[in-house]
Coordinates of C-alpha atoms and ligand atoms in Angstrom, one line a residue:
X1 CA 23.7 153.3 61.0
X2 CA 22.2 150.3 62.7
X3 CA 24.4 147.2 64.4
X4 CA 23.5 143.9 63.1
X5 CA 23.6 140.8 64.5
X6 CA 25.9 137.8 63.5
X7 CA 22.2 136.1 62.4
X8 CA 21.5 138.8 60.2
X9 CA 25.4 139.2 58.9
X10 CA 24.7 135.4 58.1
X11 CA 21.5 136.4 56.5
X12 CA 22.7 138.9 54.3
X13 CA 25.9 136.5 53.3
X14 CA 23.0 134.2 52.2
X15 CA 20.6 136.8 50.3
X16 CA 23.9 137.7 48.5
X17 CA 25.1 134.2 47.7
X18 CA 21.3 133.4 46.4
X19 CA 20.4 136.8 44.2
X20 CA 24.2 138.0 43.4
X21 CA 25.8 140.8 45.0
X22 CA 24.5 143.6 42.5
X23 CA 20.8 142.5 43.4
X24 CA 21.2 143.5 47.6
X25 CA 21.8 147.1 48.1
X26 CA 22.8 147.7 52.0
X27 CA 23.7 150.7 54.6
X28 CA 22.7 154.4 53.7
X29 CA 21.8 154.3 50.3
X30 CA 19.1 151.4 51.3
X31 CA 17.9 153.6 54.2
X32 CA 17.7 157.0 51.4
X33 CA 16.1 155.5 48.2
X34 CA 14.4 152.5 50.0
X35 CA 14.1 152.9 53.7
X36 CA 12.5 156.6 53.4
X37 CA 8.6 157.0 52.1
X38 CA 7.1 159.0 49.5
X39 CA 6.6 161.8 52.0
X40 CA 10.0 161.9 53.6
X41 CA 7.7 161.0 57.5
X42 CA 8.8 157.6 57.6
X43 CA 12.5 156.7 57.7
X44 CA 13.8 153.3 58.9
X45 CA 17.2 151.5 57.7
X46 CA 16.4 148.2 56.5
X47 CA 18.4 145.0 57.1
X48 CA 19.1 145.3 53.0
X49 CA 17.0 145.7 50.2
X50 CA 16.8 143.0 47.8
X51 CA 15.7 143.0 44.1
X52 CA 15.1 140.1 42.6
X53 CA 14.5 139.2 39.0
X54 CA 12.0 136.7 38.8
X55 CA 8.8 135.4 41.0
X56 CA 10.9 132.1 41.7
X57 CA 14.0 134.7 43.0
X58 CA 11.4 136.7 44.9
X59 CA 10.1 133.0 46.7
X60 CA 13.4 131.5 47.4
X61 CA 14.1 135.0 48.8
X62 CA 10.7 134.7 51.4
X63 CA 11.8 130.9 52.2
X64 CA 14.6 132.6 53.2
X65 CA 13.5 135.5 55.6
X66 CA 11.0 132.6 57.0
X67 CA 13.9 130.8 57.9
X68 CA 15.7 133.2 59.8
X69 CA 13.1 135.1 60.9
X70 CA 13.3 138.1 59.2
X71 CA 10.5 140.6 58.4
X72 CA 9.5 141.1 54.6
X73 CA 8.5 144.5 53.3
X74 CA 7.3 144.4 49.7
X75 CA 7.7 147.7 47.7
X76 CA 6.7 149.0 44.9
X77 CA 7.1 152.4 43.7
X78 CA 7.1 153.6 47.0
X79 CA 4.4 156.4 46.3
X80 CA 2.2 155.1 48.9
X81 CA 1.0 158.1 51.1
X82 CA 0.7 155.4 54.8
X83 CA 4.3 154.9 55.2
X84 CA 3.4 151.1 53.8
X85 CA 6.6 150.2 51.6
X86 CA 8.9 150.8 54.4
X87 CA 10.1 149.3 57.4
X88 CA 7.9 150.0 60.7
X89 CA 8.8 148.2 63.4
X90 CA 12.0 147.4 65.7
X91 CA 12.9 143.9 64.0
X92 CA 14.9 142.4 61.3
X93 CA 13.1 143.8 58.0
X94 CA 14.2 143.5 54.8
X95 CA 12.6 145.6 51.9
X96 CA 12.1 143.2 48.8
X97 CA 12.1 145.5 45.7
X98 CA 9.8 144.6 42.7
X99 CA 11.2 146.9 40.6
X100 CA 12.8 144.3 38.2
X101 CA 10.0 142.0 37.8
X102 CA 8.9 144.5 34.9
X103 CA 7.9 142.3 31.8
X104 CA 4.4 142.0 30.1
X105 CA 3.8 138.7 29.9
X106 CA 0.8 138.4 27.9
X107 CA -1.4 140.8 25.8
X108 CA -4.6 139.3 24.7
X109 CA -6.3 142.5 23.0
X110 CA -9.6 140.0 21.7
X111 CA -10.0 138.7 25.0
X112 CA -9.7 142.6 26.4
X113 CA -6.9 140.9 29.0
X114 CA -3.1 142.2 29.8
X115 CA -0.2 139.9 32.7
X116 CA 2.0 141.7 33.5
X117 CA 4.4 141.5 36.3
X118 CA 4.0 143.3 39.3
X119 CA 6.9 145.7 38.5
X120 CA 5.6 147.4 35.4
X121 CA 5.5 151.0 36.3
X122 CA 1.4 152.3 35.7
X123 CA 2.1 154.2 32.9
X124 CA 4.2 151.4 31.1
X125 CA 1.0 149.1 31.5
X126 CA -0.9 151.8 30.0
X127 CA 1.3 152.2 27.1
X128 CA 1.7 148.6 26.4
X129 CA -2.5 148.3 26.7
X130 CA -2.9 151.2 23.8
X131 CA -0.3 150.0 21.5
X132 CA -2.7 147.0 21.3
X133 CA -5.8 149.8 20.7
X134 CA -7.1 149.1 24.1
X135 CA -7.2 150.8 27.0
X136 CA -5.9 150.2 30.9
X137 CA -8.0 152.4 32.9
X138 CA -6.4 153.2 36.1
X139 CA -5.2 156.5 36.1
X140 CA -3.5 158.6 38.6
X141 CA -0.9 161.5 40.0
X142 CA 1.7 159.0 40.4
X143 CA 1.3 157.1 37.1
X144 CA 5.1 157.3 36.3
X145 CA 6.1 156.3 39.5
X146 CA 4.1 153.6 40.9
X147 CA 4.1 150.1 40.0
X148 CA 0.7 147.4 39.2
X149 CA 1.9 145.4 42.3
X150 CA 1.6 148.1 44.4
X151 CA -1.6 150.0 42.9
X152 CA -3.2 146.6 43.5
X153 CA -1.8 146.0 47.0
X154 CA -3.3 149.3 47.7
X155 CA -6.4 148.7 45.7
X156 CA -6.1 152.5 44.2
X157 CA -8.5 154.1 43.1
X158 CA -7.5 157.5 41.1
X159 CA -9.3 159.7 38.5
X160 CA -11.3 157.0 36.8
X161 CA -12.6 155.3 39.2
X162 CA -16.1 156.6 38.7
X163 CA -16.0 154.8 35.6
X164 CA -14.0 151.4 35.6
X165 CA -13.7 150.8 39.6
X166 CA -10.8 150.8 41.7
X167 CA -8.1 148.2 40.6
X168 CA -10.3 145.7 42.6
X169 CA -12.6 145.8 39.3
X170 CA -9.6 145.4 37.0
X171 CA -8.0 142.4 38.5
X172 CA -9.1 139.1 36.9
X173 CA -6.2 137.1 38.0
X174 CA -2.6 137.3 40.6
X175 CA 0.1 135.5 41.0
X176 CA 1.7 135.9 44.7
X177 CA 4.5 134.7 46.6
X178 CA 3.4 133.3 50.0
X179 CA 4.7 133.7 53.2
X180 CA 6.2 130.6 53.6
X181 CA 7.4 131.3 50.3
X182 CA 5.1 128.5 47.7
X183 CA 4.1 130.2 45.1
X184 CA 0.2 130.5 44.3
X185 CA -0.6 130.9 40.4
X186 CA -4.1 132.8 40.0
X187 CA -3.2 134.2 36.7
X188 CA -6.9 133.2 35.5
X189 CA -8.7 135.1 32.8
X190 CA -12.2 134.5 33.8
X191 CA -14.6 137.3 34.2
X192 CA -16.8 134.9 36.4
X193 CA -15.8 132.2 38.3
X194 CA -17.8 131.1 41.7
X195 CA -15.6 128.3 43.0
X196 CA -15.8 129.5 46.4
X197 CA -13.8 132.0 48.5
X198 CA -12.3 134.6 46.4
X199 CA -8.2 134.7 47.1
X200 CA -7.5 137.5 44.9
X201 CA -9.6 140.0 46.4
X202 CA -8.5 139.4 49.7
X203 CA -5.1 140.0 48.4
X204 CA -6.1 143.4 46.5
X205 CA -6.0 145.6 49.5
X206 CA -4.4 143.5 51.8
X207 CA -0.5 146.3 51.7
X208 CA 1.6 143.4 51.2
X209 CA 0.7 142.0 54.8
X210 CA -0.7 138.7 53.1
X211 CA 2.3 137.9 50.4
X212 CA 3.8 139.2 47.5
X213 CA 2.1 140.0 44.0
X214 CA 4.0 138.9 41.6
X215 CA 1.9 139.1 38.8
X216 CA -1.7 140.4 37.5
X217 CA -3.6 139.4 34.9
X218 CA -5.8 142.7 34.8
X219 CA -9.1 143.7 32.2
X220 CA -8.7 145.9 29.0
X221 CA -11.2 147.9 27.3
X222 CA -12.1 149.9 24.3
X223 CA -10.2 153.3 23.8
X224 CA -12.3 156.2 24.1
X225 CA -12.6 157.9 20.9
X226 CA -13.7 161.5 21.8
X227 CA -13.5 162.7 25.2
X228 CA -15.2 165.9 26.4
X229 CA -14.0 168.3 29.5
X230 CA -15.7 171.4 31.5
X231 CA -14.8 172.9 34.6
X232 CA -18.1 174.5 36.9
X233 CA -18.2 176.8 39.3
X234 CA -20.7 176.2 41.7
X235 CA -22.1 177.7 45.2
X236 CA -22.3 174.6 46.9
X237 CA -21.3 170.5 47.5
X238 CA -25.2 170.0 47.1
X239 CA -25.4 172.0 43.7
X240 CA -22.3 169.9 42.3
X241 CA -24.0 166.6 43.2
X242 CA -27.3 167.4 41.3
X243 CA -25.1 168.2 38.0
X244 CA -23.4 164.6 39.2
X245 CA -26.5 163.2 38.9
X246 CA -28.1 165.1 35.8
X247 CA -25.0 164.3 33.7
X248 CA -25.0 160.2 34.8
X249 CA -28.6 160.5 33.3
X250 CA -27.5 162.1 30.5
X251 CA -24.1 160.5 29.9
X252 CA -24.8 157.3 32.1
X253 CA -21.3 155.3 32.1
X254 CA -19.6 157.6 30.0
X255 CA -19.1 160.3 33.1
X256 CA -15.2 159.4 33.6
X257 CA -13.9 162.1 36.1
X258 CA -15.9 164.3 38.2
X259 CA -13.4 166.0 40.4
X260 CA -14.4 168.7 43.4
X261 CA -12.3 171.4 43.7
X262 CA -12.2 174.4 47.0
X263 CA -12.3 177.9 45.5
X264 CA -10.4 178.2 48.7
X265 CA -8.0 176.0 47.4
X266 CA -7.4 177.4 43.9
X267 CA -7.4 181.1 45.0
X268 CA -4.2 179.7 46.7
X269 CA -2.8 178.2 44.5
X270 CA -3.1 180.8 41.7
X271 CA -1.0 183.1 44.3
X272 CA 1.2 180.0 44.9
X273 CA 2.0 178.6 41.1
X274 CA 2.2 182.2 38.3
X275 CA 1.6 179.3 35.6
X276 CA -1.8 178.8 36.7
X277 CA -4.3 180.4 33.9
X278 CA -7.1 181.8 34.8
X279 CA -9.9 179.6 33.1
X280 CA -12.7 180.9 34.8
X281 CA -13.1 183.9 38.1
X282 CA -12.0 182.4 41.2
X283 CA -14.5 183.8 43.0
X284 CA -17.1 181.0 43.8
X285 CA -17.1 178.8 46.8
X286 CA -16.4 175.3 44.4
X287 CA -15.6 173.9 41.2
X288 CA -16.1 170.3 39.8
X289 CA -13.7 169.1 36.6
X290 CA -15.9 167.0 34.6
X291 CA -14.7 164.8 32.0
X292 CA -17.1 162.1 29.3
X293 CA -15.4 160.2 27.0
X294 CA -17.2 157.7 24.8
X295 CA -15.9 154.6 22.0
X296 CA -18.5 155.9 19.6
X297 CA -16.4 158.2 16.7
X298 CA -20.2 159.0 16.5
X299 CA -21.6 160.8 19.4
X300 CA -20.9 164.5 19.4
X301 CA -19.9 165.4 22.8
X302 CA -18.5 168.1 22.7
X303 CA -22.1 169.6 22.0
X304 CA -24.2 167.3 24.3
X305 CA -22.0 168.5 27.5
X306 CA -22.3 172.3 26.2
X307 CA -26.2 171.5 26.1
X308 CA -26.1 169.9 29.8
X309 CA -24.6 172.6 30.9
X310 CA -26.3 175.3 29.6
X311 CA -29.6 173.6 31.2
X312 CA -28.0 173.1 34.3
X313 CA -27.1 177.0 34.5
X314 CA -30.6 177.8 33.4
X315 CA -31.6 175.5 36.4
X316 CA -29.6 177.7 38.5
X317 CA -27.3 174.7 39.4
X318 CA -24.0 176.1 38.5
X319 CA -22.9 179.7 38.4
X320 CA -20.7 179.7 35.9
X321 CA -18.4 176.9 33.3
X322 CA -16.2 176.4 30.8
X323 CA -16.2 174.2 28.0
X324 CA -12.5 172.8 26.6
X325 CA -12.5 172.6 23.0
X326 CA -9.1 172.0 22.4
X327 CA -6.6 169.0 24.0
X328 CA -4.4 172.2 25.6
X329 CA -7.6 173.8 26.9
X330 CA -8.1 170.6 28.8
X331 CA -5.1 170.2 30.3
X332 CA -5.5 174.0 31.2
X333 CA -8.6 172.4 33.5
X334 CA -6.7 169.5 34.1
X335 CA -3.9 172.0 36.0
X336 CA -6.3 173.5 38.6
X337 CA -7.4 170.1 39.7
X338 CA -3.4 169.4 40.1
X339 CA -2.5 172.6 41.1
X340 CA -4.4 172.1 44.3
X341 CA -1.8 169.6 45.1
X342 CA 1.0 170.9 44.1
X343 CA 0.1 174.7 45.3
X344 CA -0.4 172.4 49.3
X345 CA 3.2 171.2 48.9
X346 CA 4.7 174.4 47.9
X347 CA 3.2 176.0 50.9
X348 CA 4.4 174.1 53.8
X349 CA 3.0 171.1 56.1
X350 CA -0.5 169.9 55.9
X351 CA -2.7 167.6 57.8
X352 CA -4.2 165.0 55.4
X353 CA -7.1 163.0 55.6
X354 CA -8.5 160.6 52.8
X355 CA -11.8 160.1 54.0
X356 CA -15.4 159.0 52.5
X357 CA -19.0 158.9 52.8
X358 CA -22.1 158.2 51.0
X359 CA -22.3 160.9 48.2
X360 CA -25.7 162.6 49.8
X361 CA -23.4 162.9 53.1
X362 CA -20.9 164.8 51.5
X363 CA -22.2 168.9 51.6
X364 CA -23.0 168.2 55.4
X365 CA -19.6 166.3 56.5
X366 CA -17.7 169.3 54.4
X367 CA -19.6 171.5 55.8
X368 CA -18.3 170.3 59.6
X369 CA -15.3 169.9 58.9
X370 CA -14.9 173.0 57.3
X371 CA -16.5 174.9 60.9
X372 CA -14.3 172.5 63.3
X373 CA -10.5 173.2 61.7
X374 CA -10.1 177.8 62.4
X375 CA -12.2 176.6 66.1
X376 CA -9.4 174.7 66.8
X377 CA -6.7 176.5 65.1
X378 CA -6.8 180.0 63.4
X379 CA -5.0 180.8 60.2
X380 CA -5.0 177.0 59.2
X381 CA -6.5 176.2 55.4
X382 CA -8.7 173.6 55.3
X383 CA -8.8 172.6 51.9
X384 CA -11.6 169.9 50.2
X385 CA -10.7 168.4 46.9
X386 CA -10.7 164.7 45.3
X387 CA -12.9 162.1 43.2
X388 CA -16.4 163.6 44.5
X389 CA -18.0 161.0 41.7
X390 CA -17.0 158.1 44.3
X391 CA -17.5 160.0 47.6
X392 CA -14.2 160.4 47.9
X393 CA -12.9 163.7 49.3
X394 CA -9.4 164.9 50.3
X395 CA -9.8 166.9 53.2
X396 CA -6.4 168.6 53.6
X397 CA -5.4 171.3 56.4
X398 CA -3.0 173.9 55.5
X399 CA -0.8 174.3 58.5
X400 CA -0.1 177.9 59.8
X401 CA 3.3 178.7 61.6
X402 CA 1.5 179.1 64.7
X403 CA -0.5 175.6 64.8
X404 CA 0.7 173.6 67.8
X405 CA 1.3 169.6 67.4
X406 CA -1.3 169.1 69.9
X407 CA -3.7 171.5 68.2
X408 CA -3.0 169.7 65.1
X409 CA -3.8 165.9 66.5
X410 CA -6.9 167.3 67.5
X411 CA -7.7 168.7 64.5
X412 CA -7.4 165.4 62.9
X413 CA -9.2 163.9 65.8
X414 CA -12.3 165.5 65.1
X415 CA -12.0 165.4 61.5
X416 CA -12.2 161.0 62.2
X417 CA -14.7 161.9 65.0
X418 CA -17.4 163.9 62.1
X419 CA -16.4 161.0 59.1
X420 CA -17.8 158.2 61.8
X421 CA -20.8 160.3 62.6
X422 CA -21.5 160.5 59.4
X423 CA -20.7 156.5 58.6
X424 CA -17.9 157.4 56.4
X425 CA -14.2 155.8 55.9
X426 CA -11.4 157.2 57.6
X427 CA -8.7 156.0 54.3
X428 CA -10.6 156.0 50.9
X429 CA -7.8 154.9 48.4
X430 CA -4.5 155.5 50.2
X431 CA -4.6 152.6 52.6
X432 CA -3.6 151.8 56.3
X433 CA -0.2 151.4 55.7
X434 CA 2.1 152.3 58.9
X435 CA 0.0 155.8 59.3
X436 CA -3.4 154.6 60.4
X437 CA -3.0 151.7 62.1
X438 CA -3.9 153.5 65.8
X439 CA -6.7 154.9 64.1
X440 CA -8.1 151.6 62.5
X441 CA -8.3 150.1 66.1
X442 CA -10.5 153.1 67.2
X443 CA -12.6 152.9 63.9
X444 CA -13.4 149.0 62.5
X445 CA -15.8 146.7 65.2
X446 CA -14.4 144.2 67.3
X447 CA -15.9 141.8 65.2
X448 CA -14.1 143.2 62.2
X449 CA -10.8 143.7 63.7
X450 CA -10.8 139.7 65.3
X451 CA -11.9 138.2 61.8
X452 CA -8.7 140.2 60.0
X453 CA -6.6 139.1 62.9
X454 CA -7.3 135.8 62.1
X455 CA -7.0 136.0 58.0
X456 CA -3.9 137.3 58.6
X457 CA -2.5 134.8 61.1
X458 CA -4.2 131.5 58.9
X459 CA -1.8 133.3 55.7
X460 CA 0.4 134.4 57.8
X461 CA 1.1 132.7 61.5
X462 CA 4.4 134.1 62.0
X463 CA 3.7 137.7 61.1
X464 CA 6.9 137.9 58.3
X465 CA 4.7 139.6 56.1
X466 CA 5.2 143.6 56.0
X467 CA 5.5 143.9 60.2
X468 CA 3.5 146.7 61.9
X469 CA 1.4 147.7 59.0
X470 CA -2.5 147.7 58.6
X471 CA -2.7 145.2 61.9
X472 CA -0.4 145.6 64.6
X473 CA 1.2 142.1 66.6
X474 CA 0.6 142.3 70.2
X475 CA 4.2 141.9 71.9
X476 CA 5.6 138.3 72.4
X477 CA 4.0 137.1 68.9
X478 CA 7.0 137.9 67.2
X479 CA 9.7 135.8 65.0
X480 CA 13.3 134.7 65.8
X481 CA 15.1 138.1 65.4
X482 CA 12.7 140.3 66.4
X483 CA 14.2 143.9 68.2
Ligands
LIG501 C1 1.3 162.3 43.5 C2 0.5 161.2 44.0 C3 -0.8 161.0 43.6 C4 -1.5 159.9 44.0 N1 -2.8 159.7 43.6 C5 -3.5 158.6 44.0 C6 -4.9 158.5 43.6 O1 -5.4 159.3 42.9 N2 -5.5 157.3 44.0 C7 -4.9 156.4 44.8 O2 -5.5 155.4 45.1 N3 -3.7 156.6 45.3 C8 -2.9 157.7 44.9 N4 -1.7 157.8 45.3 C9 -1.1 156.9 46.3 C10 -0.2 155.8 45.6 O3 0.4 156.3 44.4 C11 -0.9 154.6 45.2 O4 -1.4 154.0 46.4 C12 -0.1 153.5 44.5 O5 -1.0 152.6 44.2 C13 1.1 152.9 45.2 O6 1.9 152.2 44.3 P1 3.4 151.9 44.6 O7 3.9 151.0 43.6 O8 4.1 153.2 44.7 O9 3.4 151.2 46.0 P2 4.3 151.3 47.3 O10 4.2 152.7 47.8 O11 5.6 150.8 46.9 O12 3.6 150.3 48.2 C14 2.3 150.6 48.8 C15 1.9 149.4 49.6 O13 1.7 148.2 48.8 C16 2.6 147.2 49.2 N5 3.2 146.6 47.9 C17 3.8 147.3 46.9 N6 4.1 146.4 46.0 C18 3.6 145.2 46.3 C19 3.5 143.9 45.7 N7 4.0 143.7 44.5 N8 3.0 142.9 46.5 C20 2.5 143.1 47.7 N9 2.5 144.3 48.3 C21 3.0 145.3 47.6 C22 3.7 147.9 50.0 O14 4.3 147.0 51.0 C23 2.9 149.0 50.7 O15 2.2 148.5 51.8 C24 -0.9 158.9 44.9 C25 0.4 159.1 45.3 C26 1.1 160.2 44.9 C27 2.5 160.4 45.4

């Protein structure tokens, strides 16, 4: 239990008197539900936890922790995987909760648009797009869980990202709260607008470090009307990017999810989870999860990806595949590309890395990494899995009992060291967060790290906004009650 000061006593008497006294949750149950992330790594008590109701709650609240000083960490969900949506460093934080700024605001279904507020849980925005017959792309594990503020903060990417874009592509227009607490309505429907720098993007990304989303007005489309799903298994990265590129000639945009899988990985996990079926041998060294979805009622695609396919075996590109012909058969695929996941937590701590590279630099950064993990420490599982179609791959290390901590900060060492030979990204969708901020000094230029310095101090000059996370403040820069 942390000792607070008479300035934040008199803080909190004010947060209360402003919001109510069922709208700030304090002591251990802020530090359990609020204070700890998604992975249990990161636990910090906050000063309190507010949760507002509305965006002009959620600025008075800022003006507030501007004018005593206090830190402000915005949080979603709280599925991040970079320890972003909690406190991080030795000051004054308070967590602001989004959680009740849930409305839709706005469908327009003609105009293929949806606001909503930045507390809608994913799914919820999903729901609300398809009961207007359209569809809100963005689609991933934590769907029920995380909210549109925080998928945007994060610019997440997920399972259809090969299709639609990241949630960068899907914003059209935000409304945030900024750090001195005005509040900046970008709620704009326009699919092109060049009137100079573009505020909303820098936002998208920016891990609540710049202000507060409050709002989205984010792009709808048409609901797919047949969708189509096979799982191959293949001998190699290299053979899995060929069908990648046969099927985008084939299918073009309608490729929706191409999703790697490690044989290593699923040979695991079938020991791991009994409910895993056995859709196709696990003997082969990869698998990709393909799924093409079109709007046309017309197309028969069921039969164009069974003839793509069979070419690509004849071709001697994959060994063997499965078509799904049924809705359960396709969540059957659906499960191995999950049970990967879930087989990892089951088994016990892991190393993860979210990296990237160019697609034709995949088989050979795989490859490394794959021959640097059991050099450094035997009996680990290194494990490669993820959104292949973007270049994205999840490069997980099954830790053994017998891996030391030093062995295992070297193994992620040299997993960072390969990705930058190789001119990849060391975080791919899940952010910088509280995680990688060490390792985003070593990686970005000095020219790269000076300019975000300096966004962030122009948006920012007192460094309220989400302390410690993505860029860190050099000692002596800090606000009134800083530890
Ligand atoms: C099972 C599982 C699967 C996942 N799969 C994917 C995936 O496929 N692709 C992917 O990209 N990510 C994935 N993630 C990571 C995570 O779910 C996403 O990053 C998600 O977008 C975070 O949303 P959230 O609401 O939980 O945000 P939080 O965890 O609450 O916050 C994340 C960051 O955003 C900031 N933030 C939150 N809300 C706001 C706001 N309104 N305004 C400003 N800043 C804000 C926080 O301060 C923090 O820095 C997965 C996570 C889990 C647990």
């Amino acid at each position: 239990m942390r000792r607070t000061s008479s300035d934040e006593r008199s803080f909190a008497a004010a947060a209360r008197q402003l919001l109510g006294p069922d709208s700030l949750v304090e002591g251990a149950a802020a530090t359990e539900i609020y204070g700890t992330d998604w992975r249990g790594v990161y636990v910090r008590e906050p000063l309190a936890v507010a949760r507002p109701r509305s965006t002009q709650e959620v600025a008075t609240l800022v003006r507030l922790c501007a004018s005593h000083g206090v830190g402000v960490v915005p949080q979603g969900g709280n599925t991040g995987l970079c320890g972003g949506a909690v406190p991080a460093s030795d000051r004054s934080e308070v967590v602001i909760s989004l959680a009740r700024l849930n409305k839709v605001r706005n469908i327009d279904a003609l105009g293929g648009t949806i606001t909503v507020e930045a507390g809608c849980v994913l799914q919820r925005v999903q729901e609300a797009a398809a009961e207007q017959g359209r569809l809100f792309p963005l689609r991933l594990g934590a769907e029920g869980s995380c909210q549109i503020g925080g998928c945007i903060a994060t610019n997440a990417g997920g399972m259809n990202a090969l299709r639609y874009g990241t949630a960068r592509q899907l914003v059209l227009g935000l409304e945030v709260v900024l750090p001195d607490g005005r509040i900046w309505n970008g709620l704009r429907s326009l699919h092109k607008d060049n009137t100079g720098y573009d505020l909303k993007q820098l936002m998208i990304g920016s891990e609540g470090t710049l202000g507060i989303i409050t709002a989205a007005t984010l792009r709808l489309f048409p609901i797919p009307q047949r969708r189509s799903h096979c799982l191959a298994a293949l001998a190699s990265i290299e053979d899995a990017l060929a069908l990648l590129a046969r099927l985008q000639a084939a299918f073009d945009a309608q490729v929706m999810s191409f999703e790697l899988m490690d044989g290593e990985g699923l040979r695991a996990a079938e020991r791991i989870l009994p409910q895993m079926r056995r859709v196709l041998p696990l003997s082969h060294p990869w698998y990709v999860l393909v799924e093409v979805a079109t709007a046309s009622v017309q197309l028969d695609l069921d039969d164009m990806l069974a003839m793509e396919m069979a070419d690509a075996s004849v071709d001697g590109i994959i060994a063997d595949g499965v078509l799904a012909t049924t809705i359960s058969q396709a969540r059957d695929l659906w499960f191995w590309r999950e049970a990967i996941v879930e087989a990892e937590r089951r088994n016990g701590p892991s190393l993860k890395h979210d990296i990237s590279a160019a697609l034709t630099a995949i088989p050979a950064l795989v490859r490394e990494l794959k021959k640097v993990v059991p050099a450094i420490s035997q009996g680990t599982r290194p494990v490669a899995f993820g959104h292949l179609g973007d270049g994205n791959i999840h490069f997980n290390v099954w830790l053994s009992k017998d891996c030391t901590g030093s062995q295992a900060a070297k193994i992620s060492e040299q997993v960072y060291a390969i990705v930058g030979q190789l001119h990849g990204s060391v975080s791919a969708e899940h952010g910088i967060g509280q995680h990688k901020v060490d390792l985003l000094r070593q990686v970005k230029s000095p020219i790269e790290l000076e300019l975000m310095a300096r966004v962030k101090s122009a948006i920012d000059p007192s460094g309220l906004m989400n302390p410690g996370k993505v860029l860190r403040r050099e000692a002596g820069a800090r606000g009134r009650m800083a530890g």
